[in-house]
Every structure is written in structure tokens, then in C-alpha cells.
Tab-separated table of C-alpha atoms and ligand atoms in Angstrom:
chain	number	residue	atom	x	y	z
A	267	MET	CA	-70.450	26.777	41.175
A	268	LYS	CA	-70.040	29.673	43.897
A	269	TYR	CA	-67.786	30.552	46.304
A	270	ASN	CA	-68.802	32.810	49.031
A	271	ASN	CA	-71.709	33.437	46.633
A	272	LYS	CA	-69.869	34.367	43.512
A	273	ASN	CA	-69.710	31.975	40.429
A	274	TYR	CA	-66.939	30.457	39.317
A	275	THR	CA	-65.433	27.304	37.053
A	276	SER	CA	-62.611	25.259	38.446
A	277	LEU	CA	-60.472	26.845	35.556
A	278	TRP	CA	-60.435	28.879	32.184
A	279	TYR	CA	-58.893	30.902	30.041
A	280	LYS	CA	-58.145	34.189	29.127
A	281	ASN	CA	-55.623	36.285	26.796
A	282	GLY	CA	-53.035	33.495	27.072
A	283	VAL	CA	-53.493	32.826	30.286
A	284	VAL	CA	-55.296	29.008	31.796
A	285	LYS	CA	-56.586	30.219	35.560
A	286	ILE	CA	-57.317	27.468	38.047
A	287	ILE	CA	-58.502	27.458	41.812
A	288	ASP	CA	-55.042	26.065	43.309
A	289	GLN	CA	-57.305	22.687	44.712
A	290	THR	CA	-53.936	22.106	47.566
A	291	LEU	CA	-54.711	24.560	49.516
A	292	LEU	CA	-58.505	24.670	49.843
A	293	PRO	CA	-60.098	24.754	52.307
A	294	GLU	CA	-58.166	26.703	54.188
A	295	ASN	CA	-57.049	29.157	51.667
A	296	PHE	CA	-58.962	30.442	47.750
A	297	LYS	CA	-55.663	31.705	45.673
A	298	ILE	CA	-56.380	31.519	42.335
A	299	ILE	CA	-53.254	31.056	39.727
A	300	ASP	CA	-51.518	31.794	36.759
A	301	LEU	CA	-50.869	29.215	34.256
A	302	THR	CA	-48.649	30.776	30.884
A	303	THR	CA	-46.685	27.306	30.006
A	304	THR	CA	-47.003	23.915	29.161
A	305	ASP	CA	-44.638	22.883	31.663
A	306	ASP	CA	-46.678	24.729	34.527
A	307	ILE	CA	-49.707	22.871	32.998
A	308	ILE	CA	-47.561	19.350	33.764
A	309	ASN	CA	-46.517	20.946	36.908
A	310	ALA	CA	-50.076	21.829	38.359
A	311	ILE	CA	-51.247	17.618	37.338
A	312	LYS	CA	-48.687	16.128	38.714
A	313	THR	CA	-49.029	17.889	42.094
A	314	MET	CA	-52.772	17.915	41.790
A	315	LYS	CA	-53.641	21.997	42.106
A	316	VAL	CA	-55.738	20.931	39.261
A	317	ARG	CA	-56.816	17.159	39.705
A	318	GLY	CA	-60.267	15.284	39.128
A	319	ALA	CA	-60.513	13.315	35.729
A	320	PRO	CA	-63.022	15.694	33.277
A	321	LEU	CA	-60.194	18.414	34.686
A	322	ILE	CA	-57.130	17.672	34.122
A	323	GLY	CA	-58.508	16.730	30.208
A	324	VAL	CA	-59.193	19.998	30.238
A	325	ALA	CA	-56.077	21.100	31.388
A	326	GLY	CA	-54.300	19.273	29.228
A	327	ALA	CA	-56.328	20.528	26.386
A	328	PHE	CA	-55.113	23.704	26.926
A	329	GLY	CA	-51.693	22.799	27.341
A	330	VAL	CA	-51.810	21.102	24.082
A	331	TYR	CA	-52.148	25.322	23.262
A	332	PHE	CA	-49.184	25.939	25.040
A	333	ALA	CA	-47.326	23.548	23.349
A	334	PHE	CA	-47.642	24.507	20.134
A	335	LYS	CA	-47.288	28.194	21.029
A	336	GLU	CA	-43.721	26.858	22.562
A	337	TYR	CA	-43.026	24.571	19.547
A	338	ASN	CA	-43.139	26.253	16.699
A	339	GLY	CA	-40.177	26.492	14.991
A	340	GLU	CA	-39.793	24.749	11.376
A	341	ASP	CA	-37.502	21.873	13.581
A	342	ASP	CA	-39.598	22.257	16.491
A	343	HIS	CA	-41.483	19.040	15.623
A	344	GLN	CA	-40.008	16.854	17.720
A	345	LYS	CA	-39.416	18.339	20.985
A	346	LEU	CA	-43.383	18.994	20.587
A	347	ASN	CA	-43.771	16.120	19.988
A	348	ASN	CA	-42.307	14.886	23.292
A	349	LYS	CA	-43.572	17.488	25.202
A	350	ILE	CA	-47.381	16.289	24.315
A	351	ILE	CA	-45.997	12.843	25.822
A	352	GLU	CA	-44.392	14.298	28.743
A	353	LEU	CA	-48.471	16.436	29.281
A	354	LYS	CA	-50.163	12.920	28.811
A	355	ASN	CA	-48.586	10.770	30.964
A	356	SER	CA	-48.500	13.684	33.671
A	357	ARG	CA	-50.835	11.276	35.302
A	358	PRO	CA	-50.985	7.372	34.798
A	359	THR	CA	-55.378	6.861	35.554
A	360	ALA	CA	-57.294	9.352	34.303
A	361	VAL	CA	-58.533	8.782	30.688
A	362	ASN	CA	-59.667	11.948	29.867
A	363	LEU	CA	-55.482	13.268	30.275
A	364	GLN	CA	-54.901	11.081	27.031
A	365	PHE	CA	-59.169	11.431	25.534
A	366	ALA	CA	-58.444	15.603	25.403
A	367	VAL	CA	-54.293	16.149	24.293
A	368	ASP	CA	-55.304	13.134	21.737
A	369	LEU	CA	-58.086	15.143	20.490
A	370	VAL	CA	-56.498	18.439	20.736
A	371	TYR	CA	-53.150	17.773	19.312
A	372	ASP	CA	-54.744	15.437	16.481
A	373	HIS	CA	-56.937	18.870	15.370
A	374	ALA	CA	-54.443	21.302	15.165
A	375	LEU	CA	-52.351	18.557	13.287
A	376	ASN	CA	-54.755	18.172	10.619
A	377	THR	CA	-56.983	20.900	10.082
A	378	ASN	CA	-54.994	23.359	8.466
A	379	TYR	CA	-51.228	23.712	9.514
A	380	GLU	CA	-51.383	27.305	8.641
A	381	ASN	CA	-52.113	28.186	12.098
A	382	PRO	CA	-51.758	25.372	14.511
A	383	GLU	CA	-51.476	27.065	17.577
A	384	GLU	CA	-55.036	28.880	16.973
A	385	ASP	CA	-56.644	25.362	16.273
A	386	ALA	CA	-55.455	24.519	19.071
A	387	LEU	CA	-57.258	26.768	20.880
A	388	ASP	CA	-60.482	26.552	19.677
A	389	LYS	CA	-60.417	22.721	20.476
A	390	ALA	CA	-59.760	23.273	23.799
A	391	ASN	CA	-61.880	26.264	24.549
A	392	GLU	CA	-64.729	23.864	22.639
A	393	LEU	CA	-64.039	20.458	25.134
A	394	PHE	CA	-64.000	23.556	28.119
A	395	ASP	CA	-67.758	24.338	27.092
A	396	SER	CA	-68.419	20.936	26.206
A	397	GLU	CA	-67.801	18.797	29.282
A	398	ILE	CA	-69.624	21.794	31.319
A	399	LYS	CA	-73.178	20.837	28.954
A	400	ALA	CA	-71.997	17.214	29.677
A	401	CYS	CA	-72.303	17.259	33.476
A	402	LYS	CA	-75.193	19.698	33.404
A	403	ARG	CA	-76.857	16.887	31.870
A	404	ILE	CA	-75.858	14.168	34.003
A	405	GLY	CA	-77.411	16.168	36.476
A	406	GLU	CA	-80.752	15.972	34.325
A	407	HIS	CA	-80.467	12.520	33.729
A	408	GLY	CA	-78.987	11.313	37.599
A	409	PHE	CA	-81.943	13.732	38.416
A	410	LYS	CA	-84.641	10.950	37.315
A	411	ILE	CA	-82.761	8.462	39.643
A	412	LEU	CA	-82.838	9.936	42.763
A	413	ASN	CA	-86.234	11.681	42.348
A	414	LYS	CA	-87.823	8.107	41.875
A	415	LEU	CA	-85.922	6.924	44.859
A	416	GLU	CA	-88.611	5.337	47.588
A	417	VAL	CA	-86.699	6.689	51.003
A	418	LYS	CA	-88.040	7.596	54.835
A	419	GLU	CA	-87.978	11.388	54.538
A	420	TYR	CA	-85.221	12.960	52.405
A	421	ILE	CA	-82.562	11.317	50.478
A	422	ASN	CA	-79.211	10.012	51.874
A	423	LEU	CA	-76.396	10.104	49.013
A	424	LEU	CA	-73.163	8.840	49.309
A	425	THR	CA	-70.157	9.880	47.622
A	426	HIS	CA	-66.606	9.154	47.794
A	427	CYS	CA	-63.421	11.148	46.968
A	428	ASN	CA	-64.382	15.048	44.929
A	429	ALA	CA	-66.414	14.397	41.876
A	430	GLY	CA	-68.084	17.641	41.841
A	431	TRP	CA	-67.103	21.140	40.031
A	432	LEU	CA	-63.875	20.971	41.397
A	433	ALA	CA	-63.270	18.032	39.409
A	434	THR	CA	-64.498	18.816	36.155
A	435	VAL	CA	-65.222	22.158	35.046
A	436	ASP	CA	-68.467	23.159	36.608
A	437	TYR	CA	-71.647	20.649	38.373
A	438	GLY	CA	-68.967	17.923	38.629
A	439	THR	CA	-69.909	14.486	37.880
A	440	ALA	CA	-71.317	13.017	40.877
A	441	SER	CA	-72.080	15.681	42.280
A	442	SER	CA	-74.326	17.154	39.679
A	443	PRO	CA	-77.671	15.200	40.050
A	444	VAL	CA	-77.260	16.317	43.983
A	445	PHE	CA	-76.977	20.244	43.047
A	446	GLU	CA	-79.696	18.994	40.410
A	447	ALA	CA	-81.869	17.556	43.248
A	448	ALA	CA	-81.820	20.346	45.879
A	449	TYR	CA	-82.055	23.125	42.836
A	450	ARG	CA	-85.522	21.265	41.653
A	451	GLY	CA	-86.604	21.029	45.869
A	452	LEU	CA	-85.269	17.264	46.824
A	453	ASP	CA	-85.127	16.960	49.932
A	454	ILE	CA	-81.208	15.598	49.990
A	455	HIS	CA	-78.684	14.731	52.525
A	456	VAL	CA	-74.691	13.587	51.131
A	457	TRP	CA	-72.226	11.130	53.496
A	458	VAL	CA	-69.222	12.456	52.602
A	459	ASP	CA	-66.232	10.225	52.987
A	460	GLU	CA	-63.208	11.829	54.288
A	461	THR	CA	-60.979	9.651	51.248
A	462	ARG	CA	-58.105	9.463	52.450
A	463	PRO	CA	-54.879	10.215	52.180
A	464	ARG	CA	-55.158	13.546	50.397
A	465	ASN	CA	-58.890	14.139	51.755
A	466	GLN	CA	-60.403	14.915	48.651
A	467	GLY	CA	-64.022	14.585	50.360
A	468	GLY	CA	-63.746	16.138	53.776
A	469	LYS	CA	-61.538	19.187	52.100
A	470	LEU	CA	-63.335	19.694	49.003
A	471	THR	CA	-66.450	18.069	48.196
A	472	ALA	CA	-67.281	18.844	51.788
A	473	TRP	CA	-66.099	22.739	50.908
A	474	GLU	CA	-68.554	22.371	47.744
A	475	TYR	CA	-71.264	21.056	49.485
A	476	PHE	CA	-71.145	23.753	52.098
A	477	HIS	CA	-70.995	26.847	49.842
A	478	GLU	CA	-74.136	25.312	47.572
A	479	ASP	CA	-76.010	25.000	51.312
A	480	ILE	CA	-76.409	20.835	50.509
A	481	PRO	CA	-77.069	19.378	53.838
A	482	HIS	CA	-73.724	16.954	54.184
A	483	THR	CA	-71.763	14.866	56.340
A	484	ILE	CA	-68.238	13.924	56.551
A	485	ILE	CA	-68.223	10.484	57.684
A	486	THR	CA	-64.487	8.692	57.798
A	487	ASP	CA	-63.891	6.016	54.682
A	488	ASN	CA	-64.464	3.419	56.952
A	489	ALA	CA	-68.162	4.726	58.051
A	490	GLY	CA	-69.656	4.073	54.943
A	491	GLY	CA	-70.183	-0.115	55.938
A	492	HIS	CA	-72.187	0.551	59.117
A	493	LEU	CA	-74.420	3.811	57.495
A	494	MET	CA	-75.277	1.044	55.105
A	495	ARG	CA	-76.339	-1.851	57.352
A	496	ASN	CA	-78.250	0.875	59.579
A	497	GLY	CA	-80.583	1.791	56.705
A	498	GLU	CA	-78.675	5.015	56.099
A	499	VAL	CA	-77.618	5.307	52.698
A	500	ASP	CA	-80.525	4.872	49.946
A	501	ILE	CA	-77.884	5.649	47.142
A	502	VAL	CA	-74.232	5.531	46.287
A	503	ILE	CA	-73.377	7.964	43.112
A	504	THR	CA	-68.958	8.221	42.409
A	505	GLY	CA	-67.472	10.119	39.705
A	506	ALA	CA	-64.674	8.008	37.642
A	507	ASP	CA	-61.137	8.104	36.207
A	508	ARG	CA	-61.682	5.562	33.714
A	509	ILE	CA	-64.289	3.194	32.877
A	510	ALA	CA	-62.985	-0.049	30.446
A	511	LEU	CA	-65.553	-1.495	27.721
A	512	ASN	CA	-67.305	-3.609	30.232
A	513	GLY	CA	-67.650	-1.747	32.536
A	514	ASP	CA	-65.241	-2.019	34.586
A	515	THR	CA	-64.382	1.577	36.480
A	516	ALA	CA	-61.477	3.098	38.224
A	517	ASN	CA	-61.778	5.445	40.617
A	518	LYS	CA	-60.802	7.165	44.105
A	519	ILE	CA	-58.819	4.097	46.327
A	520	GLY	CA	-61.815	2.783	48.692
A	521	THR	CA	-64.691	2.959	45.708
A	522	TYR	CA	-64.498	-0.772	45.412
A	523	LEU	CA	-64.748	-1.527	48.925
A	524	LYS	CA	-67.995	0.692	48.852
A	525	ALA	CA	-69.478	-0.754	45.891
A	526	LEU	CA	-69.235	-4.234	47.822
A	527	ALA	CA	-71.010	-2.912	50.920
A	528	ALA	CA	-73.627	-1.756	48.612
A	529	TYR	CA	-74.144	-4.988	47.260
A	530	ASP	CA	-73.847	-6.578	49.858
A	531	ASN	CA	-76.914	-4.348	51.168
A	532	LYS	CA	-78.926	-4.030	48.361
A	533	ILE	CA	-78.227	-0.189	47.751
A	534	PRO	CA	-77.965	1.105	43.953
A	535	PHE	CA	-74.243	1.628	43.220
A	536	TYR	CA	-73.730	4.065	40.284
A	537	ILE	CA	-70.855	5.476	38.402
A	538	ALA	CA	-71.770	9.413	36.900
A	539	ALA	CA	-69.554	10.545	34.365
A	540	PRO	CA	-69.268	11.618	31.035
A	541	ILE	CA	-67.785	9.487	27.864
A	542	SER	CA	-65.018	11.273	27.853
A	543	THR	CA	-63.630	9.142	30.669
A	544	ILE	CA	-64.861	5.414	28.837
A	545	ASP	CA	-61.677	4.190	26.753
A	546	PHE	CA	-63.050	2.076	24.239
A	547	ASN	CA	-60.088	0.348	23.221
A	548	MET	CA	-59.810	-0.885	26.987
A	549	LYS	CA	-61.952	-4.168	27.134
A	550	SER	CA	-61.456	-4.943	31.007
A	551	GLY	CA	-60.754	-3.405	34.197
A	552	LYS	CA	-57.248	-5.369	34.667
A	553	ASP	CA	-55.619	-3.447	32.009
A	554	ILE	CA	-56.286	-0.014	33.534
A	555	PRO	CA	-53.375	1.627	35.099
A	556	ILE	CA	-53.331	1.860	38.930
A	557	GLU	CA	-51.040	5.192	40.126
A	558	ILE	CA	-48.866	4.658	42.776
A	559	ARG	CA	-48.526	8.117	45.022
A	560	SER	CA	-45.790	9.318	47.339
A	561	GLU	CA	-45.980	7.232	50.614
A	562	ASN	CA	-45.095	10.613	52.189
A	563	GLU	CA	-48.842	11.336	51.648
A	564	ILE	CA	-49.516	8.256	54.081
A	565	LYS	CA	-47.113	9.208	56.598
A	566	PHE	CA	-47.521	13.238	57.114
A	567	SER	CA	-50.753	15.992	56.694
A	568	GLY	CA	-47.586	18.702	55.874
A	569	ASN	CA	-44.822	18.456	58.041
A	570	THR	CA	-47.194	16.916	60.959
A	571	PRO	CA	-46.398	13.303	61.393
A	572	LEU	CA	-49.863	10.877	61.288
A	573	ASN	CA	-48.584	7.612	61.342
A	574	HIS	CA	-44.692	5.573	62.500
A	575	THR	CA	-43.063	7.253	59.587
A	576	LEU	CA	-40.025	4.859	59.601
A	577	SER	CA	-42.355	2.268	58.377
A	578	PRO	CA	-42.758	1.569	55.434
A	579	ALA	CA	-46.296	2.747	53.059
A	580	LEU	CA	-48.286	1.911	50.234
A	581	ASN	CA	-49.850	4.421	48.339
A	582	HIS	CA	-52.337	3.197	45.311
A	583	GLY	CA	-54.679	6.396	44.229
A	584	PHE	CA	-57.313	3.729	42.158
A	585	ASP	CA	-58.761	0.609	42.366
A	586	VAL	CA	-61.070	-0.765	40.301
A	587	THR	CA	-64.682	-1.364	40.643
A	588	PRO	CA	-65.960	-4.532	38.712
A	589	ALA	CA	-68.439	-3.815	36.630
A	590	ARG	CA	-71.099	-6.397	38.244
A	591	LEU	CA	-71.282	-4.521	41.581
A	592	ILE	CA	-72.533	-1.476	39.207
A	593	THR	CA	-75.868	-0.491	38.902
A	594	GLY	CA	-75.647	1.924	36.179
A	595	PHE	CA	-73.580	4.647	34.055
A	596	ILE	CA	-75.000	8.194	34.596
A	597	THR	CA	-73.554	9.791	31.798
A	598	GLU	CA	-74.735	13.073	29.508
A	599	LYS	CA	-76.357	10.852	27.114
A	600	GLY	CA	-78.708	8.479	30.006
A	601	ILE	CA	-78.161	6.046	31.699
A	602	PHE	CA	-76.492	2.858	30.784
A	603	THR	CA	-76.135	-0.471	32.184
A	604	PRO	CA	-72.823	-1.442	32.353
A	605	GLU	CA	-73.879	-4.538	29.387
A	606	GLN	CA	-74.990	-1.301	27.483
A	607	LEU	CA	-71.584	1.194	27.444
A	608	LYS	CA	-70.090	-1.033	24.248
A	609	GLU	CA	-73.449	0.536	22.424
A	610	LEU	CA	-71.726	3.910	23.002
A	611	LYS	CA	-68.885	3.314	21.064
A	612	ASN	CA	-68.415	5.395	17.787
A	613	GLY	CA	-71.045	7.142	18.794
A	614	LYS	CA	-73.610	4.231	18.031
A	615	LYS	CA	-77.448	4.816	18.434
A	616	GLN	CA	-78.032	4.281	22.286
A	617	THR	CA	-80.965	3.148	24.243
A	618	SER	CA	-80.728	4.331	27.894
A	619	ILE	CA	-82.210	2.502	30.823
A	620	THR	CA	-84.454	4.780	32.225
B	106	LIG	O1	-56.666	12.050	42.800
B	106	LIG	P1	-57.228	12.683	42.322
B	106	LIG	O2	-58.395	13.683	43.133
B	106	LIG	O3	-57.825	13.128	41.015
B	106	LIG	O4	-58.923	11.744	42.028
B	106	LIG	C1	-60.402	12.303	41.787
B	106	LIG	C2	-61.441	11.209	42.112
B	106	LIG	O5	-61.101	9.459	42.147
B	106	LIG	C3	-62.783	11.480	41.113
B	106	LIG	O6	-63.660	10.763	41.956
B	106	LIG	C4	-62.724	11.394	39.344
B	106	LIG	O7	-61.350	11.906	39.143
B	106	LIG	C5	-63.869	11.236	39.210
B	106	LIG	S1	-63.467	13.414	39.540
B	106	LIG	C6	-65.427	13.449	38.310
């Protein structure tokens, strides 16, 4: 998607180097940095220079390639294995990271042991391409929902956090239907939740929409309920970090409250996510690991105190929205109710609700 009228993906691979846009510096600075080792990838994920469930999956996939490059001696298997585990655990909640690392690692180990490094790179590149295509398809399916909404003048969509192109490789998940709608001429405006404490909505989602000329307004995290009660929200779409088999969904902290408010106001609440975000091994949301991040993210912005810094703070990164509050899942394979998700397991034939 566009930044200053030039097209970018949020990460790309070229000649042994993974290039990323450093998301901790946006929107003030647009800086591309080079990652060349597994530790670079792990650090970029931990410090959230790369973030967003599908994107950390793709970054992890290239991390496996670096690991095979770094541990290629006959006695290195244990070290390689340990590094892969460290990579997989660099953030706990988004299942895409574990999915992608396992995918590439298993492929490289099982394909042709002559050159696992090349096999890992091929698989990482394949995942890169397939995540872009999945996000584009999510946009096309999501467009069908937006196109059917009965609205006054234009569609008012509310979103939380950043599930845009920065969080994926391109197009985004929750943002992809918005881009598709705008491209096909629907009038749309997005309420962008600020998303405390790191402000991924106010800093990243707003930056993306600004550079794509999508009408949008940043709101505080507490404003959504008020707007919903006043009839100023037609639909809510967010991304996801992990979807359990029963449809319970982990996403950025605050998503649950938006789903509750949407339910109370009879506003459709959709999750947009690629199939790689569904954890088919997890029966319900109660087992999803919730990341707890540093209390300093709540107390400070950079070095500036925001709250009483001597008080303790508790910083859950995610919450779980129960399936009963979710109208449907917009995936690359179509739109599904929570009950239909299990049909997607093992690529079983599925019937989309649209
Ligand atoms: O902690 P973050 O910034 O990685 O959290 C990201 C989110 O919660 C996104 O909404 C989610 O990963 C979906 S990304 C398409």
C-alpha cells in the first residue's frame, strides 16, 4: 500500500536481507531497517519493530531461514532447535508466529536435507506471497458485507488497534475490506480507536488511512460505546491474534468491550483474519496465552510520565472476545459463523455464509 504515493509492503526479502519498516518510529519517522540474523528477527518481534499477527508470522518464517544459515554444522542440530524454540516464543499470543515457524522448519527438515537453508527460504517466500493473496481475498469478501449495509449517507466502520497493511504484509485484514470498498467507490469513513497503551490505532492505522486518502477519525478507546448508542457506527471489524476452534477470539486489549457495546446496540461485529490465525488445536479461548507487557508502556510515553509512575500498573496486551458476540469471520475462503469454523479444519469443504 502507499506511503507518500509510493507502494510498499511492510516487510520484504532481498539478497539475504529482510527489510522492515520500523513500526516503533511511525508516524514521525519512516525508516527501513535491515535484519540479517535470527536474533535480529527475534529482537524486532520482541520490541515490536515488526508487529501484527500475520506479519510476525512472516518475519518468523524468514527467521527460520536465518537459523538454518547460522547452524549448518553437523553437530548444530540442538542449537538450531533451541533457536527455533526461542523464535517461536518471541511473542506468545498470535498463533501465526508458531504456525509459520513450524511450517517452514518442518518443510526444511523434511523436504531434502541436501539444502535445508534454500528449502526454508523457498517456503518463507511462499508464505509471504500467500499471506498477501489471503489479505486481498479478505478484502473482496469483506466488501460484500459492506456493500449490503443499509446506511444513511456513508458507511461508518469502527476498528480497534492496527490490522492494516503494516500488521500483515500488504492490504491488512480488518483494513482490507475498507481499501476494497474505497477502490470500488463506496463512501466509507473509519472510526479509529487510539488503542492504548501503544496507540497502534492512532499512530499506525491512522497513518495508513491518511496515506491512502481514506476518510477517518481517531477516537479515544472509551468513545466507541457512545458513538454506537448515537447511531454513528454501522459495523465493527477488527483483526485477530488467535481464534480458537469455538470462535473465541484474542485480539488487542479493548476488543472485548467493543464487541459488548456492538452486541448491545445490535451492530454487526466481524473479525477479519487469514486461516493461519485459527488455532485448530485450541478448543476455546480460555486457553489462549495472553501476553503481559511492561508496565512502563502505561506509565510513560518515551521518557514523559503519563500517570503516577510510583503506582503499580498492569498491562495485558490482549483480551478474548467470546464467540457469542461475533457475527462472523471474514477469511480468504469466505465468511463464516463461529459454529462453521471447525469445518475449515484440515481444509474440509466449507460453505461460506455469503
Ligand atoms: O500487539 P500488536 O500490535 O502486535 O497487536 C496487534 C493486534 O492486536 C492486531 O489487531 C492483530 O494482530 C491483528 S493483525 C492483522
